[in-house]
Coordinates of C-alpha atoms and ligand atoms in Angstrom, one line a residue:
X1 CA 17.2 -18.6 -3.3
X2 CA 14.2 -18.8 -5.9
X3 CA 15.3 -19.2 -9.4
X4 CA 13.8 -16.4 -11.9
X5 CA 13.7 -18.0 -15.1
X6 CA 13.9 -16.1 -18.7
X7 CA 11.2 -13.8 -19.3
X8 CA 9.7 -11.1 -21.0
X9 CA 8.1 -8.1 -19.5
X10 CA 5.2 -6.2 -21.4
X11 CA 4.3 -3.1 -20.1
X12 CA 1.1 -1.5 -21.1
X13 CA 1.0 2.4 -20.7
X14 CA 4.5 2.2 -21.2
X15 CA 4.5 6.1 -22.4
X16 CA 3.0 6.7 -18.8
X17 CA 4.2 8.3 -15.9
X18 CA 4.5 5.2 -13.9
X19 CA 6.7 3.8 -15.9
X20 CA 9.4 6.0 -16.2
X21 CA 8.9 7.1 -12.3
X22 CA 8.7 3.6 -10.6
X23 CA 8.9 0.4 -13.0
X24 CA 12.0 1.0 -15.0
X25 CA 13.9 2.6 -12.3
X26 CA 12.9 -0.9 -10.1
X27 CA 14.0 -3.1 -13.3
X28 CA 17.7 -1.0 -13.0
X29 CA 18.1 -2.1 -9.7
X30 CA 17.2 -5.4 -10.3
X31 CA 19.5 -5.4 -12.9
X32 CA 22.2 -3.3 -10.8
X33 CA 21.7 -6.3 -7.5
X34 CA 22.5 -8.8 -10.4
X35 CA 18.7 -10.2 -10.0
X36 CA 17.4 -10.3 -13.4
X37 CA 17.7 -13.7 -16.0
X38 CA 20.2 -14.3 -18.2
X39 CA 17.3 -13.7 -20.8
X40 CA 15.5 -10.8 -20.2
X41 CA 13.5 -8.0 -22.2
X42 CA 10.9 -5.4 -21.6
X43 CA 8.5 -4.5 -24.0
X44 CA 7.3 -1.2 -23.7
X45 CA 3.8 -0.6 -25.4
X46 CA 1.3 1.9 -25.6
X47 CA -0.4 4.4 -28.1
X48 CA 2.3 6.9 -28.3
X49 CA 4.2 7.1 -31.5
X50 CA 7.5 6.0 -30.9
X51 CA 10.5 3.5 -31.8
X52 CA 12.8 1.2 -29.3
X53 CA 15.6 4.1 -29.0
X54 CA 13.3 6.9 -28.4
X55 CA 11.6 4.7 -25.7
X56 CA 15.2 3.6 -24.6
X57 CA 16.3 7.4 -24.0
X58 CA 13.2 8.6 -22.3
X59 CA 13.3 5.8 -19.7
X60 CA 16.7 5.3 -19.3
X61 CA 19.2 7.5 -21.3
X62 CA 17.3 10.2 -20.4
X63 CA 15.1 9.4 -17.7
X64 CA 14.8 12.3 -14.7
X65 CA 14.2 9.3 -12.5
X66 CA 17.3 7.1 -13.0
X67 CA 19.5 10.3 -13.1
X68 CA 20.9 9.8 -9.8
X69 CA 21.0 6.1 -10.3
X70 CA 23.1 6.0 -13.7
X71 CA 25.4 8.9 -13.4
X72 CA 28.3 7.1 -12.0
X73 CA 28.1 3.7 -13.7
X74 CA 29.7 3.1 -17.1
X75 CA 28.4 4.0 -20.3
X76 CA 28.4 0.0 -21.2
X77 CA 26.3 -0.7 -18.3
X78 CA 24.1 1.3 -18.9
X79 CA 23.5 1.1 -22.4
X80 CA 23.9 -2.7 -21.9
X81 CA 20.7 -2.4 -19.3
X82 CA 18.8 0.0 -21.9
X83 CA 19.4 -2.3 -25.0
X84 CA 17.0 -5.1 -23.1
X85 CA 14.4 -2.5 -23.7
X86 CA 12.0 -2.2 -26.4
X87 CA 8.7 -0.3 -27.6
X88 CA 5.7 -1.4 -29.7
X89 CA 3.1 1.1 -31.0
X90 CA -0.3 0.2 -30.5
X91 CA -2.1 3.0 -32.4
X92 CA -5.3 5.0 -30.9
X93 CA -6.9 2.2 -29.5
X94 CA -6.2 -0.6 -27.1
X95 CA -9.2 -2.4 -28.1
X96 CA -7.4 -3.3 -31.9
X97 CA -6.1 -6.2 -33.0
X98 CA -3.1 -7.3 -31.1
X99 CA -1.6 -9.3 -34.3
X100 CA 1.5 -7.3 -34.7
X101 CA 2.1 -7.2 -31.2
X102 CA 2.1 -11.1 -30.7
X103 CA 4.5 -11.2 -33.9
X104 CA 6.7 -8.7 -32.3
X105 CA 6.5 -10.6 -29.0
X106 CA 7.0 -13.8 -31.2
X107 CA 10.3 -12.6 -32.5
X108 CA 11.9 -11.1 -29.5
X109 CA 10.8 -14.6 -27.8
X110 CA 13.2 -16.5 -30.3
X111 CA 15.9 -13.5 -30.7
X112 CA 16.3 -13.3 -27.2
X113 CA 15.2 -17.3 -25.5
X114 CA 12.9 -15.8 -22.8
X115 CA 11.7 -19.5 -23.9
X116 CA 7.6 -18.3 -24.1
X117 CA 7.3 -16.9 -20.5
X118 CA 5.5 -13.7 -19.9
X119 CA 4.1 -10.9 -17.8
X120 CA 1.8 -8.5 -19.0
X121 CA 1.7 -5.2 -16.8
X122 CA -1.4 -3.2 -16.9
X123 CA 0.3 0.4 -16.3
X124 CA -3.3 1.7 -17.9
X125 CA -6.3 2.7 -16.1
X126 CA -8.6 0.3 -14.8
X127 CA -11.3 0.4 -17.5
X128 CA -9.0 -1.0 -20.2
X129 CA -7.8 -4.2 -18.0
X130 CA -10.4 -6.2 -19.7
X131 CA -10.2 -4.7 -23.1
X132 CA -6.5 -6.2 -23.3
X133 CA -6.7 -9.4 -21.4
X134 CA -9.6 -10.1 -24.4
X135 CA -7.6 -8.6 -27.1
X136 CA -3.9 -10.8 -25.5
X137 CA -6.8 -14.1 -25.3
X138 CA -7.7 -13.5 -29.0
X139 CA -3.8 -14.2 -30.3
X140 CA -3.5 -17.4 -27.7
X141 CA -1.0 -15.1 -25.4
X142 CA -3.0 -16.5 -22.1
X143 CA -2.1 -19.6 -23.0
X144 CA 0.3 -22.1 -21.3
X145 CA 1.1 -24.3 -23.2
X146 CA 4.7 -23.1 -24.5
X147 CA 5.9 -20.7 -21.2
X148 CA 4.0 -19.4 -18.0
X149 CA 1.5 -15.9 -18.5
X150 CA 1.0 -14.1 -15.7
X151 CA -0.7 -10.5 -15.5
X152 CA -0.2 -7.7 -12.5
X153 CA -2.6 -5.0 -12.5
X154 CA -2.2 -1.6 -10.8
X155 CA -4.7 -0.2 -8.1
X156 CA -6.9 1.1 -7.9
X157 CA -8.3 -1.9 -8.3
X158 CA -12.3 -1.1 -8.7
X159 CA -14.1 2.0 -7.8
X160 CA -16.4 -0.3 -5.2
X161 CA -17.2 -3.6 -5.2
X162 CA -19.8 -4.1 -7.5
X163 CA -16.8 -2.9 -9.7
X164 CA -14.1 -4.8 -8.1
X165 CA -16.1 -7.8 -8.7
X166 CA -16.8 -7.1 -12.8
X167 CA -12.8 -6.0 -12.6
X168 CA -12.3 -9.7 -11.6
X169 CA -14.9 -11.5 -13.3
X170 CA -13.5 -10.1 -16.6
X171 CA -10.2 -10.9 -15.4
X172 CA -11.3 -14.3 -14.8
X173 CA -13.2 -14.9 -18.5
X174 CA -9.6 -15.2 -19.9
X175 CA -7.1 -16.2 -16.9
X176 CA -7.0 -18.0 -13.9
X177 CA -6.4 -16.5 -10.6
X178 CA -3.4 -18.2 -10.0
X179 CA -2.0 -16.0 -13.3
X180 CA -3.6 -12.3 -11.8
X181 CA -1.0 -10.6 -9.6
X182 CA -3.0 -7.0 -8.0
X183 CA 0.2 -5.1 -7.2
X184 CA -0.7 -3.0 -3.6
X185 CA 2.8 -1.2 -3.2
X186 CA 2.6 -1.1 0.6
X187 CA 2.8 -5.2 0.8
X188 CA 6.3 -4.4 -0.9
X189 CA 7.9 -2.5 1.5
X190 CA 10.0 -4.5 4.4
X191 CA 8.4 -3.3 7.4
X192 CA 5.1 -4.2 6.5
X193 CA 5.8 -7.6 6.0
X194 CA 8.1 -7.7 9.2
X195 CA 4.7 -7.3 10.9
X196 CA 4.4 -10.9 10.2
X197 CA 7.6 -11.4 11.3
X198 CA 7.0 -9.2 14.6
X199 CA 4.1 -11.5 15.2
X200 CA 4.6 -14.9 14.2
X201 CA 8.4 -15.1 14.9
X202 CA 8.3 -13.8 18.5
X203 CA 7.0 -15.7 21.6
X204 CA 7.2 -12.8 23.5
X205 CA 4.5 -10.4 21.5
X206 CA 2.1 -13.6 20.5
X207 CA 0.6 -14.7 23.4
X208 CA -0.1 -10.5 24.3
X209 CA -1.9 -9.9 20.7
X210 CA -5.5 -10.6 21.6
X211 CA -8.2 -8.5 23.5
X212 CA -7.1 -9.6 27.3
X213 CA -4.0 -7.4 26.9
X214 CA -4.4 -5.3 24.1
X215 CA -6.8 -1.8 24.8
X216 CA -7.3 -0.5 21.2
X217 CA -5.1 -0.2 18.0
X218 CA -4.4 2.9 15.9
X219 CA -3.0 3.3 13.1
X220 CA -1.7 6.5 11.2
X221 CA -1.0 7.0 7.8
X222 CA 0.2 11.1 6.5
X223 CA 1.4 12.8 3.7
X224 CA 2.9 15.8 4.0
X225 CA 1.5 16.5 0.2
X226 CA -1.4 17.8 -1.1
X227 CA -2.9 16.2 -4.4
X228 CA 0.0 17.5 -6.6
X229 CA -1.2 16.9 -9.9
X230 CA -3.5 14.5 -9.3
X231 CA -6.7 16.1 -8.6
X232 CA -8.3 15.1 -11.4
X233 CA -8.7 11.3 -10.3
X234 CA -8.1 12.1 -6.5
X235 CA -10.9 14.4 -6.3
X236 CA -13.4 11.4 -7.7
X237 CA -11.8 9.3 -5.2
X238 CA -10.8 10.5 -1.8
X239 CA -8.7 9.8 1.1
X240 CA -10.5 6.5 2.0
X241 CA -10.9 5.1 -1.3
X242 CA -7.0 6.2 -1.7
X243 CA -5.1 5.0 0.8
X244 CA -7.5 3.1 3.1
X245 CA -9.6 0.2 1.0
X246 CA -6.5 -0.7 -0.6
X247 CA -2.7 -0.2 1.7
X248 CA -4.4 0.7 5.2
X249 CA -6.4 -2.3 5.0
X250 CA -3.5 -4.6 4.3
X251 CA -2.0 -3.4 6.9
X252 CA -5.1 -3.9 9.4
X253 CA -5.1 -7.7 8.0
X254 CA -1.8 -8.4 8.9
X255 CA -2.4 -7.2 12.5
X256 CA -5.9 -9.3 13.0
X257 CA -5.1 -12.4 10.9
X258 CA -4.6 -15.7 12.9
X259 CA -1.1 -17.0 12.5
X260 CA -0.9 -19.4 8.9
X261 CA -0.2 -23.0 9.2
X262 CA 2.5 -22.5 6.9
X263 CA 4.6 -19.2 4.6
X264 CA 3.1 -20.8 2.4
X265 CA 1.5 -17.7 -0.4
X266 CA -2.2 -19.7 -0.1
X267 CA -1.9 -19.9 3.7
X268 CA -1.3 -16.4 4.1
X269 CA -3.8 -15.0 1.7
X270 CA -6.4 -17.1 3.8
X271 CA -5.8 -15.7 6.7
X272 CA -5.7 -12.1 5.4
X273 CA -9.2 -13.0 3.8
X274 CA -10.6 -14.4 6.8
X275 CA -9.4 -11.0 8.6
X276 CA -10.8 -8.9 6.3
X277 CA -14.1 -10.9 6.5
X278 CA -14.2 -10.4 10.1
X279 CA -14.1 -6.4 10.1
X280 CA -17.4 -6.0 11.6
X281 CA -19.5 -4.3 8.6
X282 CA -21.2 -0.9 9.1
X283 CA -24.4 -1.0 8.2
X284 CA -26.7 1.8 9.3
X285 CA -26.2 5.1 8.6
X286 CA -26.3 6.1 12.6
X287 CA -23.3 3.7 13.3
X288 CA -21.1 5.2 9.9
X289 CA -21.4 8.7 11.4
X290 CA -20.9 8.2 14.5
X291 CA -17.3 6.1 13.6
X292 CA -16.0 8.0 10.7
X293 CA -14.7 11.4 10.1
X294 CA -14.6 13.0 6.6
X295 CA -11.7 16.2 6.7
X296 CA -10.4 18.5 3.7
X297 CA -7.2 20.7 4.1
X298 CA -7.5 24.5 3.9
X299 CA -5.1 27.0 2.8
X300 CA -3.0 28.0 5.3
X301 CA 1.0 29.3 5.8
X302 CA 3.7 26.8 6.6
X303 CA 7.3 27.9 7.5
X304 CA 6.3 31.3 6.3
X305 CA 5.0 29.8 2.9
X306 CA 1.4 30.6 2.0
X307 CA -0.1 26.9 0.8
X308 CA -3.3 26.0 -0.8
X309 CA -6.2 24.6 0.3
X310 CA -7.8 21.1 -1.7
X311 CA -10.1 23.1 -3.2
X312 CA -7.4 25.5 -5.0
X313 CA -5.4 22.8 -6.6
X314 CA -5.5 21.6 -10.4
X315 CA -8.1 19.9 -11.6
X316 CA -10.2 20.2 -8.3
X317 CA -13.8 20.8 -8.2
X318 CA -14.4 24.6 -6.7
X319 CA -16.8 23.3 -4.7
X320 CA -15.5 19.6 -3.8
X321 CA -16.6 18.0 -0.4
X322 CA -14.1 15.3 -0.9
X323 CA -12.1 14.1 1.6
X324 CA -8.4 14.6 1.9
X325 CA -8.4 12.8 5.1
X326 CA -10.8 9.6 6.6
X327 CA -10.6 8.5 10.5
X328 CA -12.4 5.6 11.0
X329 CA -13.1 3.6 14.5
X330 CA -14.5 -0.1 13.6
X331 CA -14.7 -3.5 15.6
X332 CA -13.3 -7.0 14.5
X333 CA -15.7 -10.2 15.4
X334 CA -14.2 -13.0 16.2
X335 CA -12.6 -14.3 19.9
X336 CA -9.3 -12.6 19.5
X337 CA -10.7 -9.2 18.9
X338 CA -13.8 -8.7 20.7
X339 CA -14.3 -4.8 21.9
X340 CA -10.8 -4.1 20.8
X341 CA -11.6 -0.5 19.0
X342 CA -9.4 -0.2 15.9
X343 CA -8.6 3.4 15.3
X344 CA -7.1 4.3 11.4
X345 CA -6.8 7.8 9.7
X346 CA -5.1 8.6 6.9
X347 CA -4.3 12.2 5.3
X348 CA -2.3 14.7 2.9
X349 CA -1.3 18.3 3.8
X350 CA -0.4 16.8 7.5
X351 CA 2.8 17.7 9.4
X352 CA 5.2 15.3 8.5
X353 CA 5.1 12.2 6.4
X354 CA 4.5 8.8 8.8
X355 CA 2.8 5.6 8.6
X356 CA 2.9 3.7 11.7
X357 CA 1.3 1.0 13.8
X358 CA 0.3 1.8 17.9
X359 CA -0.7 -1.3 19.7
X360 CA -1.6 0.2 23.1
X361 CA -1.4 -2.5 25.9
X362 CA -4.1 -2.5 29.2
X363 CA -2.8 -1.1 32.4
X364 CA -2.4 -4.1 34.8
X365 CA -5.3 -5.3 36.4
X366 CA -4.3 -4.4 40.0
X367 CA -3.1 -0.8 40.2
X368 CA -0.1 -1.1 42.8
X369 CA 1.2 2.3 41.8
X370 CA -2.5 4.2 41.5
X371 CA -0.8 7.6 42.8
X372 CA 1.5 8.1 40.1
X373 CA -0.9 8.4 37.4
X374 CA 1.2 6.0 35.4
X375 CA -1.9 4.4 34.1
X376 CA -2.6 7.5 31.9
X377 CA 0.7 6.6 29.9
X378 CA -0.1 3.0 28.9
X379 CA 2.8 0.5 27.6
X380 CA 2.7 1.0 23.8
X381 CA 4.2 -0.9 21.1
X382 CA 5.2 1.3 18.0
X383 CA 5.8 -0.1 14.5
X384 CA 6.7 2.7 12.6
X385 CA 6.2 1.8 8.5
X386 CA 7.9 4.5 6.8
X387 CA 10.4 6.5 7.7
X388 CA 12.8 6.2 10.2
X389 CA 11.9 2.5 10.5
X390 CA 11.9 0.5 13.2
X391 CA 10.1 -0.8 16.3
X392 CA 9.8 1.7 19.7
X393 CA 8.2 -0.1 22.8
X394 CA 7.0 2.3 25.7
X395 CA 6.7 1.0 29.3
X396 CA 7.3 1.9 32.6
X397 CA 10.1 2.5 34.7
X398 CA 11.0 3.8 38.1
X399 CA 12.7 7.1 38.5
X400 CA 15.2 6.8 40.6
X401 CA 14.4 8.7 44.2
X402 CA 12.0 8.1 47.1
X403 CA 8.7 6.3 46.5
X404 CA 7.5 4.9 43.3
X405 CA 7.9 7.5 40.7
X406 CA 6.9 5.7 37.4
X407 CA 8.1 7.5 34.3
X408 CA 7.8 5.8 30.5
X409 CA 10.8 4.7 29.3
X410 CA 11.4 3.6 26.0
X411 CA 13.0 0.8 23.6
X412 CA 13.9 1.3 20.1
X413 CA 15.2 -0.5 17.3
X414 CA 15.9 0.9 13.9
X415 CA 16.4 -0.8 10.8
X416 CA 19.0 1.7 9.2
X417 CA 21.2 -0.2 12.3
X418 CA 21.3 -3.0 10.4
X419 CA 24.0 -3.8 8.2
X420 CA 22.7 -6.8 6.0
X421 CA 22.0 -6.7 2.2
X422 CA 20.5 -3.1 0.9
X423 CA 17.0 -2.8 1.2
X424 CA 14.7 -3.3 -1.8
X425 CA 12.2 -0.6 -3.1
X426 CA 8.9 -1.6 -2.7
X427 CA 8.1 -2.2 -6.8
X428 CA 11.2 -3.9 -7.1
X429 CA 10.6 -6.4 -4.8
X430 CA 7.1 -6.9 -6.1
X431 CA 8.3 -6.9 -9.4
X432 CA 10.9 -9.9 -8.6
X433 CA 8.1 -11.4 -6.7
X434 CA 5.9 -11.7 -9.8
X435 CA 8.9 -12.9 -12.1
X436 CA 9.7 -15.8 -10.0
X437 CA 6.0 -16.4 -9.5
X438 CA 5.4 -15.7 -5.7
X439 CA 2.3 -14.0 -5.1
X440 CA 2.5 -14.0 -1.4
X441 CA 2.6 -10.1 -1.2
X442 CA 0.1 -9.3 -3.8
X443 CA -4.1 -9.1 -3.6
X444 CA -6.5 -12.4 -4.3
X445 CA -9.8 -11.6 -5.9
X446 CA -11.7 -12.5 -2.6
X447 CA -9.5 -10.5 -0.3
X448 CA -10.2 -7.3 -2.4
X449 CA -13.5 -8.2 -3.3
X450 CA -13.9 -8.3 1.5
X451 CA -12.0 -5.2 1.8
X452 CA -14.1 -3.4 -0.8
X453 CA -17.6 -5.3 1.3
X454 CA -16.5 -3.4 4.6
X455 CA -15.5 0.2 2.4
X456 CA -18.5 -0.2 0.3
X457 CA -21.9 1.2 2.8
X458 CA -19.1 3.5 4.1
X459 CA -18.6 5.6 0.8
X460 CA -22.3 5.0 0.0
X461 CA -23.7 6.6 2.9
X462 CA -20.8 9.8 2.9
X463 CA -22.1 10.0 -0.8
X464 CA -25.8 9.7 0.0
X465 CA -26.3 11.7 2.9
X466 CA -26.6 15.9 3.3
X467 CA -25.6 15.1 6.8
X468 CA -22.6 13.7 6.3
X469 CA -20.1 16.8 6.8
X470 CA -16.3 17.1 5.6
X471 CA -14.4 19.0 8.2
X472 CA -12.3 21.9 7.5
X473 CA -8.3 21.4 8.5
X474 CA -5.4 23.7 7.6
X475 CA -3.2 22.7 5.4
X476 CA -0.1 21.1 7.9
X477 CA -1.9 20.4 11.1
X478 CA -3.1 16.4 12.1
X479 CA -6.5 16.7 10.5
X480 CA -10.0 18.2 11.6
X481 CA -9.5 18.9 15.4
X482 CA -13.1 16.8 16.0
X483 CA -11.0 13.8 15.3
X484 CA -10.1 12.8 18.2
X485 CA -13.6 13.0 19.9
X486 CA -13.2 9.4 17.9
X487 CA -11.0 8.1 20.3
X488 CA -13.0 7.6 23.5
X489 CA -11.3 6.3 26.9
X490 CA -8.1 7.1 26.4
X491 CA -5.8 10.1 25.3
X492 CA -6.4 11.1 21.6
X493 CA -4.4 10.1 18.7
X494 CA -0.3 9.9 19.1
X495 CA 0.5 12.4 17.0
X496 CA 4.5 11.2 16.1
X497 CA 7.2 13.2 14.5
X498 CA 10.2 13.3 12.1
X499 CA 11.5 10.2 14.1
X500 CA 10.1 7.0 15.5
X501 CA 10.4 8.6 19.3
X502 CA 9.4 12.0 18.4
X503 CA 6.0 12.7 19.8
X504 CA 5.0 16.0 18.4
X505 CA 1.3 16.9 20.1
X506 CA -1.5 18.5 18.2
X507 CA 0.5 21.1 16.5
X508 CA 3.8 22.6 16.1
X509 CA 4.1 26.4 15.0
X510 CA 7.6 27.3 13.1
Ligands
LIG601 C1 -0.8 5.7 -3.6 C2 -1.8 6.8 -3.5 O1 -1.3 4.5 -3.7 O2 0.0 5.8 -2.4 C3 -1.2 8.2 -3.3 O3 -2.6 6.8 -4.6 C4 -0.3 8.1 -2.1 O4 -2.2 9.1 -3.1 C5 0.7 7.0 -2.2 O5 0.4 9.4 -2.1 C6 1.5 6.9 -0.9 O6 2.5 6.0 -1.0 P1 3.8 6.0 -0.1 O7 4.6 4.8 -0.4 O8 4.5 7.3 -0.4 O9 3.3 6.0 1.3

């Protein structure tokens, strides 16, 4: 087991939403799984005025989000857990003088021996990440001369890439890369890495994963959601800015990449790069419309409950053409992947909440069984992300009977059968990931800088273009009906249910 050795954690936005929702409750559990150092703080900070026990009992004490968590563990636990916590007031501005702060984090360095290491997280919006790497430079906290530094930053991480690529360089002006750790939660949950593990530990799915057996990929990603409260940013984002250039990408580089040499963290990121870098790029506006779909939900009445459309919710522009869901067809170009279509939408206000892989296989090259239209229901390989985990593979088997009846049977496996250590969340794995200085499962600066090259035209031509239209879809259903005009060849989207072997079809009425 990696060794985490005495740190100090230094939140920024500490007063923030993510914080209280995601980072402490992911530091409890570490705590609770007995995974944190002997010598361990967090330092809260941000511009809300407030001392260590106030900070304390809105996190933890009082915290809506470790409710559940604390309510049956004793009160020495848990005030044993909160009493590692503590807050520092920066004032109005985050571009001040961080003097006080590096005293503070001076003395809780020696009161506590987290013997000079520490991680700064950026809990803050995007804009500031540079404003306080210069302002933590200026007091000599990059340095490493007395402990490691090491930074994580939150997506999204640039709003393009010309923006991605001033987000690194002035990330860059004051640490290295090895010291930048971009968090992308989806690289922290188990089943997307066990599509390395699916790949590269199995002789029997390898030597199938290229373009002589495989007939196209899809890959889904729904929420059953809306934009909740977020439609202030969302709306100046969009699905695809969302969800795809950031966790739907990962995803797609962890199915194309060429197996590493080694597990080696450097090794993988290469590959993931190179896989990004072969996406083949869109470049003309012709090819962008014809391969992506823009969609926005509608109001409509679920279970008997009316539910509002995008352009109802708080903070939402009236009049907003952006899109709550993005399908997008694109090619990879290189010998693996040659006219294998890639298929990947992504949307809120769908029918159920899902992410899941589809690798659909060829039908054999010599039909033997032509008659029984068993063709139609190709072998499929299933990797379903989130929820109901597991693996489901589809293929063909004879009903039992006169003649060749083929019928699809199918072959699941679910990770809630196994019965090995509990599952970590996806920030706290990340979280322990960073503290013990593996940054295997977070973003390099090339590998966002290629996913944001192949996003970048995309957005610029929806943007640009009168022509570009954003489909209506109501509220609950899989998304503008056009979309599956995308899929050419074969039978439309799967459209999957509750559980990894529902399939549910285009809609279900209840
Ligand atoms: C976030 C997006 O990164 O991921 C949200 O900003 C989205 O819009 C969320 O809801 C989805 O995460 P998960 O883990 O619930 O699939």
């Amino acid at each position: 087991m990696k060794k985490t050795s005495n740190q100090m954690l230094i939140i920024f936005g500490a007063s923030g939403d993510l914080t209280a929702r995601k980072l402490i409750p992911a530091i409890y559990n570490l705590y609770k799984g007995n995974h944190l150092p002997d010598n361990f703080v967090v330092l809260g900070v941000s511009r809300s005025n407030m001392d260590s026990d106030e900070f304390r009992s809105r996190v933890v004490l009082e915290s809506e989000f470790l409710k559940g968590k604390i309510g049956k563990e004793k009160k020495e636990f848990i005030q044993n857990f909160a009493d590692k916590l503590f807050y520092e007031d920066l004032g109005t501005d985050y571009d001040t003088s961080y003097e006080k702060l590096a005293n503070r984090i001076k003395q809780l360095d020696q009161e506590h021996g987290t013997a000079g290491n520490l991680i700064f997280y950026l809990s803050t919006p995007p804009s500031l990440y540079e404003t306080i790497a210069k302002n933590l430079h200026e007091q000599g906290l990059t340095q490493e001369n007395e402990g490691w530094k090491r930074i994580i930053v939150e997506k999204p991480f640039g709003y393009d890439l010309a923006s991605a690529k001033e987000l690194n360089h002035g990330l860059h002006t004051y640490f290295k890369e090895e010291q930048v750790y971009r968090i992308d939660h989806y690289l922290g949950k188990e089943t997307v890495q066990n599509l390395l593990v699916t790949r590269f530990s199995n002789s029997i799915f390898e030597p199938l994963w290229n373009r002589r057996y495989i007939h196209h990929v899809e890959i889904t990603n729904a929420e059953t959601v809306g934009v909740e409260k977020r439609g202030g940013y969302y709306d100046k984002s969009g699905a695809f800015r969302d969800m795809f250039q950031s966790h739907l990408l990962q995803i797609v580089s962890l199915i194309v990449m060429e197996p590493p040499i080694s597990a080696d963290p450097e090794e993988i990121r290469d590959e993931k790069v190179k896989a990004l870098k072969s996406i083949r790029l869109m470049k003309d506006e012709e090819t962008i419309i014809k391969n992506t779909l823009r969609g926005q939900y509608v109001a409509s009445n679920i279970k008997g409950e009316k539910v509002k459309g995008y352009r109802e919710e708080e903070g939402v522009n009236p009049d907003s053409t952006t899109e709550t869901f993005a399908a997008i067809k694109f090619f990879v170009d290189n010998w693996r992947w040659k006219d294998v279509p890639f298929y990947v939408r992504t949307g809120k206000a769908m029918p159920t909440k899902v992410t899941e892989v589809v690798i659909h296989f060829k039908a054999p090259h010599h039909e033997v069984f032509k008659s029984q239209d068993v063709y139609k229901k190709d072998n499929k390989l299933v990797i379903r992300i989130q929820p109901d985990e597991g693996i489901l593979l589809k293929f063909g088997v004879k009903i039992p009977g006169l003649g060749f009846h083929v019928e699809q049977a199918n072959m699941d496996f679910y990770y809630s059968d196994l019965d090995s250590a509990q599952v970590m969340d996806a920030y706290e794995r990340l979280l322990l990931d960073a503290m013990q200085g593996d940054t295997t499962l977070y973003a390099r600066a090339d590998e966002v800088e290629a996913a944001w090259k192949f996003v970048d035209p995309i957005l610029k031509c929806w943007e640009n273009n009168p022509s570009v239209n954003t489909y209506g879809y109501a509220a609950g259903t899989w998304g503008p009906r056009n979309s599956d005009d995308l899929i050419e060849d074969s039978f439309g989207w799967r459209n999957p249910g509750d559980l990894l072997t529902d399939e549910s079809g285009f809609c279900i009425l209840c």
